Amino acid sequence: MIAAPTADAPTRAAPLIDPFARAIRYLRVSVTDRCDLRCVYCMAEKMTFLPRKELLTLEELERLCGSFIRLGVKKLRITGGEPLVRRDVLDLIRGLGARVEAGELEELTLTTNATQLARHAEALAAAGVRRINVSLDSLDPATFAKVTRGGDLKQVMAGLEAARAVGIHLKINVVALKGINDGEVHDLVAWAGREGHDLAFIEVMPLGELGGLERLDQYWPLSEVRRELATRWTLQDTLYRTGGPARYVDVAETGRRIGFITPLTHNFCESCNRVRLTCTGQLYMCLGQEDSADLRAPLRAGASEAELEDAIRAAIARKPKGHDFIYERRGQAPALSRHMSVTGG
Ligand code: SAM
Ligand code: SF4
C-alpha cells in the first residue's frame, strides 16, 4: 500500500518536462547582480545595480529552490553577479547543502570569480560543495587587471589554493577574447594540466550594453581556438558530457579534458535541461531569449506550495526550442539588453 502524503513528507511531484520533451533537472540561481570586478565582456565600467528591496531574500531564494527540487531539479548552481559578495550567502548554501546530504539534490555547485574564495573555501566544503567553476581569463596579472578592470590575480590564486586545500575540484572557465588572451591559450592548457584543474573555453555572447565596447572586436570563435590549440597539443574528441552544452576533447600531453562552450558556432539547445532564476525571482527559460516568468509576485503574495509549483510549470510550458544569438553588423545593439550578471552565467 502506498502511504498518503503528509505535510512533513510530501510525495515527489511529477517532474518538469518542457514542450520539446526535455526534462528540466538543472537550476542556476543568481543571488546578486553585484560584483567586485567589471569584466569587459560582462559589465560596463559604471553599472547601476538593483535596489536591495528588489532582490529576493535568502529565505525566499531557498523556498523557490525547494519548489524546484520538489519538481525534480537535481543539480543547482549558485551564481551572480559574484555570489560570494552577497552577505550571508553561506546561509543559503548551507541550507541547500543539507538537501544534498538528504539525497534530494545530487549536486550543489558555484560559479565564482574566486576573489573571495580564500575566506569561504572551508565553509563551502563543509556545506557540501565539491566542485566550483572559476572564471579566469588570464594568468598574466596585467592582462587579468585589464580584463576585469582592476582585479588582483594574486587574490584569485589564493582562492584557488584555498579550494584545493579543502578538496574542492575546480573547473576554470576562460572566455576566449581576441586581442586579449589569444596569446595565452597554450599557457592556460599547460597550467590547468599541471594544477589538475579542468578547463573550458567560452565564446563571448551578445548580452548587455558594454558602454562603447564592441563585442565583435572581442569575439574569437572557438573553432579557431581549437585550431590554435591543435598546433601544440594532441586533442582527441571524446563523447564525455556533463549534461551541459560543453563539448570535450582529451589532451594527450596533460591527460586532462578541455571543454568548448560554443553558443554561437554550434547549436547546443537540443539537450538543454536547465532554467535560470534571477536574484529578483524572474525565471528565464532560455539564456538567449527575452521571455521570463515572475515568481517573486506569487511568492510575495503568499502563494501556497501548490500555487508556486503551478507558476513554475506554466513557465516551463513556455520554454522555447532554442536561442537565436547571432552577431550581425557592427554598431548594432546586443541581441539581448540584459547582462549575463542579471541572468546568471
Ligand atoms: N562572477 C562569477 C564569475 O565570473 O564566475 C559568476 C557570474 S559570471 C556572469 C558567469 C560566467 O559568465 C563567467 O564565466 C563569465 O566569464 C561569463 N560571462 C559573462 N558575460 C559573458 C558574455 N557576454 N559572454 C560569455 N560569457 C560571459
Ligand atoms: Fe563579475 Fe563574473 Fe561578470 Fe566578471 S564575469 S564582471 S566576475 S559577474
PDB file of N, CA, C and O in Angstrom, residues 4 22 45-46 70 88 90 116 161 167 172 177 180 186 204 214 228 233 235 237 241 245 264 271 311 321-322:
ATOM      1  N   ALA A   4      -0.212   7.711   2.204  1.00  0.00           N
ATOM      2  CA  ALA A   4      -0.682   9.037   1.776  1.00  0.00           C
ATOM      3  C   ALA A   4       0.364  10.084   2.149  1.00  0.00           C
ATOM      4  O   ALA A   4       1.045   9.943   3.162  1.00  0.00           O
ATOM      5  N   ARG A  22      12.088  17.824 -23.076  1.00  0.00           N
ATOM      6  CA  ARG A  22      13.332  17.891 -22.298  1.00  0.00           C
ATOM      7  C   ARG A  22      12.963  17.977 -20.816  1.00  0.00           C
ATOM      8  O   ARG A  22      12.151  18.829 -20.432  1.00  0.00           O
ATOM      9  N   GLU A  45      31.728  49.802 -17.268  1.00  0.00           N
ATOM     10  CA  GLU A  45      32.560  50.265 -16.163  1.00  0.00           C
ATOM     11  C   GLU A  45      31.697  50.816 -15.031  1.00  0.00           C
ATOM     12  O   GLU A  45      31.896  50.527 -13.867  1.00  0.00           O
ATOM     13  N   LYS A  46      30.691  51.589 -15.427  1.00  0.00           N
ATOM     14  CA  LYS A  46      29.783  52.138 -14.417  1.00  0.00           C
ATOM     15  C   LYS A  46      28.467  51.384 -14.527  1.00  0.00           C
ATOM     16  O   LYS A  46      27.773  51.511 -15.531  1.00  0.00           O
ATOM     17  N   ARG A  70      11.568  19.884  -5.410  1.00  0.00           N
ATOM     18  CA  ARG A  70      10.390  19.005  -5.334  1.00  0.00           C
ATOM     19  C   ARG A  70       9.913  18.618  -6.730  1.00  0.00           C
ATOM     20  O   ARG A  70       9.369  17.548  -6.954  1.00  0.00           O
ATOM     21  N   ASP A  88      25.976  36.870   3.796  1.00  0.00           N
ATOM     22  CA  ASP A  88      25.260  35.710   4.335  1.00  0.00           C
ATOM     23  C   ASP A  88      24.887  34.666   3.289  1.00  0.00           C
ATOM     24  O   ASP A  88      24.054  33.802   3.561  1.00  0.00           O
ATOM     25  N   LEU A  90      26.399  32.238   2.494  1.00  0.00           N
ATOM     26  CA  LEU A  90      26.745  30.917   3.031  1.00  0.00           C
ATOM     27  C   LEU A  90      25.554  30.271   3.743  1.00  0.00           C
ATOM     28  O   LEU A  90      25.432  29.050   3.768  1.00  0.00           O
ATOM     29  N   GLN A 116      36.865  36.094  -3.503  1.00  0.00           N
ATOM     30  CA  GLN A 116      36.516  35.921  -2.072  1.00  0.00           C
ATOM     31  C   GLN A 116      36.633  34.457  -1.639  1.00  0.00           C
ATOM     32  O   GLN A 116      36.170  34.082  -0.565  1.00  0.00           O
ATOM     33  N   GLU A 161      43.983  28.148  -4.351  1.00  0.00           N
ATOM     34  CA  GLU A 161      44.803  27.346  -3.437  1.00  0.00           C
ATOM     35  C   GLU A 161      43.962  26.892  -2.242  1.00  0.00           C
ATOM     36  O   GLU A 161      44.032  25.736  -1.820  1.00  0.00           O
ATOM     37  N   GLY A 167      39.919  20.286  -0.749  1.00  0.00           N
ATOM     38  CA  GLY A 167      39.476  19.175  -1.607  1.00  0.00           C
ATOM     39  C   GLY A 167      38.364  19.524  -2.577  1.00  0.00           C
ATOM     40  O   GLY A 167      37.674  18.636  -3.084  1.00  0.00           O
ATOM     41  N   ILE A 172      38.120  25.666 -14.562  1.00  0.00           N
ATOM     42  CA  ILE A 172      38.428  27.050 -14.916  1.00  0.00           C
ATOM     43  C   ILE A 172      37.720  27.382 -16.226  1.00  0.00           C
ATOM     44  O   ILE A 172      37.899  26.678 -17.228  1.00  0.00           O
ATOM     45  N   LEU A 177      39.034  35.692 -25.899  1.00  0.00           N
ATOM     46  CA  LEU A 177      38.919  37.107 -26.272  1.00  0.00           C
ATOM     47  C   LEU A 177      40.021  37.488 -27.250  1.00  0.00           C
ATOM     48  O   LEU A 177      41.208  37.510 -26.879  1.00  0.00           O
ATOM     49  N   ILE A 180      43.096  39.850 -26.601  1.00  0.00           N
ATOM     50  CA  ILE A 180      43.284  39.997 -25.150  1.00  0.00           C
ATOM     51  C   ILE A 180      44.005  38.772 -24.568  1.00  0.00           C
ATOM     52  O   ILE A 180      45.112  38.889 -24.071  1.00  0.00           O
ATOM     53  N   HIS A 186      47.773  28.410 -24.855  1.00  0.00           N
ATOM     54  CA  HIS A 186      48.652  27.255 -24.599  1.00  0.00           C
ATOM     55  C   HIS A 186      49.102  27.247 -23.140  1.00  0.00           C
ATOM     56  O   HIS A 186      49.149  26.202 -22.499  1.00  0.00           O
ATOM     57  N   VAL A 204      32.263  34.601 -26.378  1.00  0.00           N
ATOM     58  CA  VAL A 204      31.564  35.797 -25.895  1.00  0.00           C
ATOM     59  C   VAL A 204      30.147  35.810 -26.456  1.00  0.00           C
ATOM     60  O   VAL A 204      29.947  35.614 -27.655  1.00  0.00           O
ATOM     61  N   GLU A 214      32.850  47.120 -28.410  1.00  0.00           N
ATOM     62  CA  GLU A 214      32.204  46.288 -29.422  1.00  0.00           C
ATOM     63  C   GLU A 214      32.536  44.825 -29.154  1.00  0.00           C
ATOM     64  O   GLU A 214      33.691  44.448 -29.131  1.00  0.00           O
ATOM     65  N   GLU A 228      44.036  26.578 -33.061  1.00  0.00           N
ATOM     66  CA  GLU A 228      45.279  27.071 -32.465  1.00  0.00           C
ATOM     67  C   GLU A 228      45.835  26.040 -31.470  1.00  0.00           C
ATOM     68  O   GLU A 228      47.024  25.714 -31.484  1.00  0.00           O
ATOM     69  N   TRP A 233      49.022  20.808 -29.083  1.00  0.00           N
ATOM     70  CA  TRP A 233      48.554  19.707 -28.235  1.00  0.00           C
ATOM     71  C   TRP A 233      47.874  18.651 -29.086  1.00  0.00           C
ATOM     72  O   TRP A 233      47.296  18.953 -30.126  1.00  0.00           O
ATOM     73  N   LEU A 235      44.828  16.703 -29.477  1.00  0.00           N
ATOM     74  CA  LEU A 235      43.444  16.770 -28.987  1.00  0.00           C
ATOM     75  C   LEU A 235      42.660  15.571 -29.514  1.00  0.00           C
ATOM     76  O   LEU A 235      42.652  15.319 -30.718  1.00  0.00           O
ATOM     77  N   ASP A 237      38.887  13.865 -29.647  1.00  0.00           N
ATOM     78  CA  ASP A 237      37.461  14.061 -29.366  1.00  0.00           C
ATOM     79  C   ASP A 237      36.990  13.008 -28.376  1.00  0.00           C
ATOM     80  O   ASP A 237      37.451  11.870 -28.411  1.00  0.00           O
ATOM     81  N   ARG A 241      30.214  13.922 -21.587  1.00  0.00           N
ATOM     82  CA  ARG A 241      29.275  15.040 -21.455  1.00  0.00           C
ATOM     83  C   ARG A 241      28.964  15.238 -19.978  1.00  0.00           C
ATOM     84  O   ARG A 241      28.937  14.273 -19.222  1.00  0.00           O
ATOM     85  N   PRO A 245      26.151  22.230 -22.095  1.00  0.00           N
ATOM     86  CA  PRO A 245      26.370  22.448 -23.519  1.00  0.00           C
ATOM     87  C   PRO A 245      27.809  22.204 -23.979  1.00  0.00           C
ATOM     88  O   PRO A 245      28.073  22.220 -25.174  1.00  0.00           O
ATOM     89  N   LEU A 264      27.526  30.166 -30.112  1.00  0.00           N
ATOM     90  CA  LEU A 264      27.364  30.872 -31.380  1.00  0.00           C
ATOM     91  C   LEU A 264      27.714  30.039 -32.601  1.00  0.00           C
ATOM     92  O   LEU A 264      27.130  30.221 -33.658  1.00  0.00           O
ATOM     93  N   SER A 271      19.734  19.430 -26.081  1.00  0.00           N
ATOM     94  CA  SER A 271      19.765  18.674 -24.833  1.00  0.00           C
ATOM     95  C   SER A 271      19.656  19.597 -23.623  1.00  0.00           C
ATOM     96  O   SER A 271      20.041  19.226 -22.526  1.00  0.00           O
ATOM     97  N   ALA A 311       2.891  27.964 -10.985  1.00  0.00           N
ATOM     98  CA  ALA A 311       3.550  29.070 -11.697  1.00  0.00           C
ATOM     99  C   ALA A 311       4.813  28.544 -12.393  1.00  0.00           C
ATOM    100  O   ALA A 311       5.116  28.937 -13.529  1.00  0.00           O
ATOM    101  N   LYS A 321      12.345  26.378 -27.993  1.00  0.00           N
ATOM    102  CA  LYS A 321      13.169  25.298 -28.542  1.00  0.00           C
ATOM    103  C   LYS A 321      14.660  25.655 -28.467  1.00  0.00           C
ATOM    104  O   LYS A 321      15.499  24.802 -28.229  1.00  0.00           O
ATOM    105  N   GLY A 322      14.989  26.933 -28.681  1.00  0.00           N
ATOM    106  CA  GLY A 322      16.400  27.313 -28.644  1.00  0.00           C
ATOM    107  C   GLY A 322      16.578  28.814 -28.727  1.00  0.00           C
ATOM    108  O   GLY A 322      15.617  29.567 -28.842  1.00  0.00           O
TER     109      GLY A 322
END
